[in-house]
mmCIF file of C-alpha atoms in Angstrom:
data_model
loop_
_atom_site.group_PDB
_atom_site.id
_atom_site.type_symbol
_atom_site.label_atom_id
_atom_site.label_comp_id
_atom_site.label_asym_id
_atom_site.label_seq_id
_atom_site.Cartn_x
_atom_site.Cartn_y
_atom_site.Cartn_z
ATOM 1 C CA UNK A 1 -81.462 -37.020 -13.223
ATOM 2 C CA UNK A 2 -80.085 -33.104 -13.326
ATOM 3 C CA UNK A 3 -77.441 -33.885 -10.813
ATOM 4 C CA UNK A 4 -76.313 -36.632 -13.156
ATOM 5 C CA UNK A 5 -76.328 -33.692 -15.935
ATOM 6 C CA UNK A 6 -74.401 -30.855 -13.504
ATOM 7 C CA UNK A 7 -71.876 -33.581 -12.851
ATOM 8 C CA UNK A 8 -70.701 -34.381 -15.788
ATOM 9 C CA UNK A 9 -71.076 -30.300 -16.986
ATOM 10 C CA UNK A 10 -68.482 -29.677 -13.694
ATOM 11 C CA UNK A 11 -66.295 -32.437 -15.216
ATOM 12 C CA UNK A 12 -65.549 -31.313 -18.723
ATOM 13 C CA UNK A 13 -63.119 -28.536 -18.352
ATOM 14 C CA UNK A 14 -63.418 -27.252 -21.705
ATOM 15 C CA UNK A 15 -61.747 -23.617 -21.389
ATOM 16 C CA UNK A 16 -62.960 -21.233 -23.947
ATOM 17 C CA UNK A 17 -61.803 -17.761 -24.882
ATOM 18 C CA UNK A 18 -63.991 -15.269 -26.865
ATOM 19 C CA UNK A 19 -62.939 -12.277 -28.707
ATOM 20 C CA UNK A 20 -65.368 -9.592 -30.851
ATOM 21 C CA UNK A 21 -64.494 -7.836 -34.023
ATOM 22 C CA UNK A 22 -67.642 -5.310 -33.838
ATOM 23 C CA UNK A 23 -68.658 -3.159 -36.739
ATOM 24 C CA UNK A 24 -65.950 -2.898 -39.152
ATOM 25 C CA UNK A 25 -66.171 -1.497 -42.249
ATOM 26 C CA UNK A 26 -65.944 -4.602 -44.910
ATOM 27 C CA UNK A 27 -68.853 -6.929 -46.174
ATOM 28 C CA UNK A 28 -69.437 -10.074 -44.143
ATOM 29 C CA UNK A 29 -69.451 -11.912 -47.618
ATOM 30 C CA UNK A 30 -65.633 -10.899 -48.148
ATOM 31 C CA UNK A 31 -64.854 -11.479 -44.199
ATOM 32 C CA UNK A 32 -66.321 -14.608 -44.237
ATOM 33 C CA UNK A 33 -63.704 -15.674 -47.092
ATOM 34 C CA UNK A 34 -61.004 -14.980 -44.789
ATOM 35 C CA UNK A 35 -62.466 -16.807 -41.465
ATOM 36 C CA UNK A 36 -63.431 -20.266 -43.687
ATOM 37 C CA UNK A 37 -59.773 -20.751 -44.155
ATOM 38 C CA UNK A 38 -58.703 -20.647 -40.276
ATOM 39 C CA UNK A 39 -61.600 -22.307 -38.771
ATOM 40 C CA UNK A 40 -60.987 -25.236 -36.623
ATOM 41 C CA UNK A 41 -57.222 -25.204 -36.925
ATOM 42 C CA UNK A 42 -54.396 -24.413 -34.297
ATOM 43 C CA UNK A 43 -53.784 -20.994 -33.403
ATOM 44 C CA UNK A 44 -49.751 -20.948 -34.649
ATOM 45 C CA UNK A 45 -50.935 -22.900 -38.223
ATOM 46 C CA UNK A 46 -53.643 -19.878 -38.555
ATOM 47 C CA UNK A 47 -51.451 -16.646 -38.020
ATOM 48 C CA UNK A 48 -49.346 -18.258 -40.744
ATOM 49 C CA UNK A 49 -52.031 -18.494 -43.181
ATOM 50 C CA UNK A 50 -52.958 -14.704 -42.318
ATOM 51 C CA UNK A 51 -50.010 -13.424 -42.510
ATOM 52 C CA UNK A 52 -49.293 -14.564 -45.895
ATOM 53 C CA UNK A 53 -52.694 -14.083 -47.081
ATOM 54 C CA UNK A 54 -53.550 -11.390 -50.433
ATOM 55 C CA UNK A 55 -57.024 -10.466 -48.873
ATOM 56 C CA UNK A 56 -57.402 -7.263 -47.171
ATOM 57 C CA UNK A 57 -59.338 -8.328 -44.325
ATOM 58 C CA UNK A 58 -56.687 -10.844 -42.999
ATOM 59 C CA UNK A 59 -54.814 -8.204 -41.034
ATOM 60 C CA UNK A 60 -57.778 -7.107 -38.448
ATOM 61 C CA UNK A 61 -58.414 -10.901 -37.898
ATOM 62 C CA UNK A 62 -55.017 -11.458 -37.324
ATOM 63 C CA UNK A 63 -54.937 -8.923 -34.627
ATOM 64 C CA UNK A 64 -57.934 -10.412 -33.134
ATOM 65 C CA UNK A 65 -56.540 -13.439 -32.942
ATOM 66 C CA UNK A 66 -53.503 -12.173 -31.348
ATOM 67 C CA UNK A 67 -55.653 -10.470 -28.648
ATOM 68 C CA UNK A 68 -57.935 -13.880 -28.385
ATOM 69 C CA UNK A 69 -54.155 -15.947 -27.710
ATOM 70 C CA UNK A 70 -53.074 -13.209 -25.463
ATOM 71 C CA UNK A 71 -56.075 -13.266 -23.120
ATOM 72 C CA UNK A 72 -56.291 -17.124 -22.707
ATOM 73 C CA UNK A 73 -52.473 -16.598 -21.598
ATOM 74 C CA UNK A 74 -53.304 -13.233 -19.114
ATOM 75 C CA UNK A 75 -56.433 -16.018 -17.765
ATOM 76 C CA UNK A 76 -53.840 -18.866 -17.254
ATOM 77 C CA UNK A 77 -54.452 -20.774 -19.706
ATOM 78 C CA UNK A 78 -50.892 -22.527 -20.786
ATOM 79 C CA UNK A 79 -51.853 -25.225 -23.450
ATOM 80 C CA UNK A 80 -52.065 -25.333 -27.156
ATOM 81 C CA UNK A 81 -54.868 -23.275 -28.131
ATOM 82 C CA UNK A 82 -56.733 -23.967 -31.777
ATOM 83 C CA UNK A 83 -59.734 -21.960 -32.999
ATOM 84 C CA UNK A 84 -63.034 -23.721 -32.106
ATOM 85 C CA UNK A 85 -65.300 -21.104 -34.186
ATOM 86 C CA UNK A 86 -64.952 -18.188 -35.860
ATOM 87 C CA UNK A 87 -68.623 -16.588 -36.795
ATOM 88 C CA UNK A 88 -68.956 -13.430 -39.033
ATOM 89 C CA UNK A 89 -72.144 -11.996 -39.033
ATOM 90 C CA UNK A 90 -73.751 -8.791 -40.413
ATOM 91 C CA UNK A 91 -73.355 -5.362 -38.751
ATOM 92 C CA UNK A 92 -75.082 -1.957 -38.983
ATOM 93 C CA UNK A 93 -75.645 -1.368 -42.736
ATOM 94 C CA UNK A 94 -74.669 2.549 -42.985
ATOM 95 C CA UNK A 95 -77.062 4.478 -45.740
ATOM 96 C CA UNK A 96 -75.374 7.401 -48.150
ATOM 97 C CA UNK A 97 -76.675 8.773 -51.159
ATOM 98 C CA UNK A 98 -75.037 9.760 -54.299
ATOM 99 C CA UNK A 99 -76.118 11.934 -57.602
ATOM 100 C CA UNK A 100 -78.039 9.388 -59.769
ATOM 101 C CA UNK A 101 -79.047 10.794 -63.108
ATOM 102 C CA UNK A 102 -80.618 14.014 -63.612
ATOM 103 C CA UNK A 103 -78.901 14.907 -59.734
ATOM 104 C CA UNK A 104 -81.737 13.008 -57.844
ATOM 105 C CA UNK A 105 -80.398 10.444 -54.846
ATOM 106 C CA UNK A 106 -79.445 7.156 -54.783
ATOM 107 C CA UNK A 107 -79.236 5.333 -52.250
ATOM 108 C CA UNK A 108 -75.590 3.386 -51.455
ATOM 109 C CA UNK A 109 -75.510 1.013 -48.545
ATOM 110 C CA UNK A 110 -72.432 0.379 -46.539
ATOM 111 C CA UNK A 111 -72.038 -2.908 -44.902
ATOM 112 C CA UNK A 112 -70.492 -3.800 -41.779
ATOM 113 C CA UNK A 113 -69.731 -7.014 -40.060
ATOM 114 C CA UNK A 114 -69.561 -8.449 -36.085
ATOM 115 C CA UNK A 115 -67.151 -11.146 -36.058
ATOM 116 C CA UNK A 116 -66.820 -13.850 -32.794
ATOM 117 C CA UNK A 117 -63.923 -15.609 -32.230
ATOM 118 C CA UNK A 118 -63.158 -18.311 -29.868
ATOM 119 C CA UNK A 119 -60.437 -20.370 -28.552
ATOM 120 C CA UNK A 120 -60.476 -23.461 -27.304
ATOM 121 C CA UNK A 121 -57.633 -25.361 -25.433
ATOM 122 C CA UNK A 122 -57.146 -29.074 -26.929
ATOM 123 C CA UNK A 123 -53.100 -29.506 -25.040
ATOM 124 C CA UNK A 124 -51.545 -29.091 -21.296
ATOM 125 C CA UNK A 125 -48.006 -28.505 -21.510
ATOM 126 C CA UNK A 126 -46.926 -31.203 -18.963
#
């Protein structure tokens, strides 16, 4: 029954590419704005939508994505590529204080967010 289960794993040929976004200085909240709108789509259709996005955080991912697209094509991977998932997750939450009332501390916390990307190839160029 496994070798039934390893064959058909050895047949699918699903070729994945991963790129990581780790600790960068915005809130996953706003990040995860910017990653709803290019998940699942192909990987011309999203830098489109990034580059004529308003939000902030829409340039890093766009350079992630670039670096995703240009390591599938360094691995030899030649077909159309769209974006199979895109998670954004929380980082290292940096602490600072600041002069509350009366000069005593409090406490400001400075998120930070991982962020996974990966490719997945869904055309051969024939």
């Amino acid at each position: 029954m496994n070798d039934a289960k390893d064959s058909k794993n050895k047949d699918s040929k699903d070729k994945i590419i991963t790129a990581r976004l780790m600790g960068v200085r915005t809130a996953p909240r706003k990040v995860s704005l910017v990653a709803d709108s290019i998940r699942g789509i192909e990987t011309g259709e999203a830098e489109r939508r990034l580059n004529f996005m308003v939000k902030r955080f829409s340039v890093p991912i766009l350079k992630l994505l670039k670096s995703a697209v240009s390591s599938a094509r360094s691995k030899g991977i030649g077909g159309q590529l769209k974006i199979s998932e895109i998670q954004v997750g929380k980082g290292q939450t940096l602490k600072r204080f600041r002069a509350g009332s009366r000069g005593s501390p409090r406490s400001i916390l400075k998120y930070t967010s991982n962020i996974k990307l990966s490719l997945k190839e869904y055309g051969t160029k024939d």
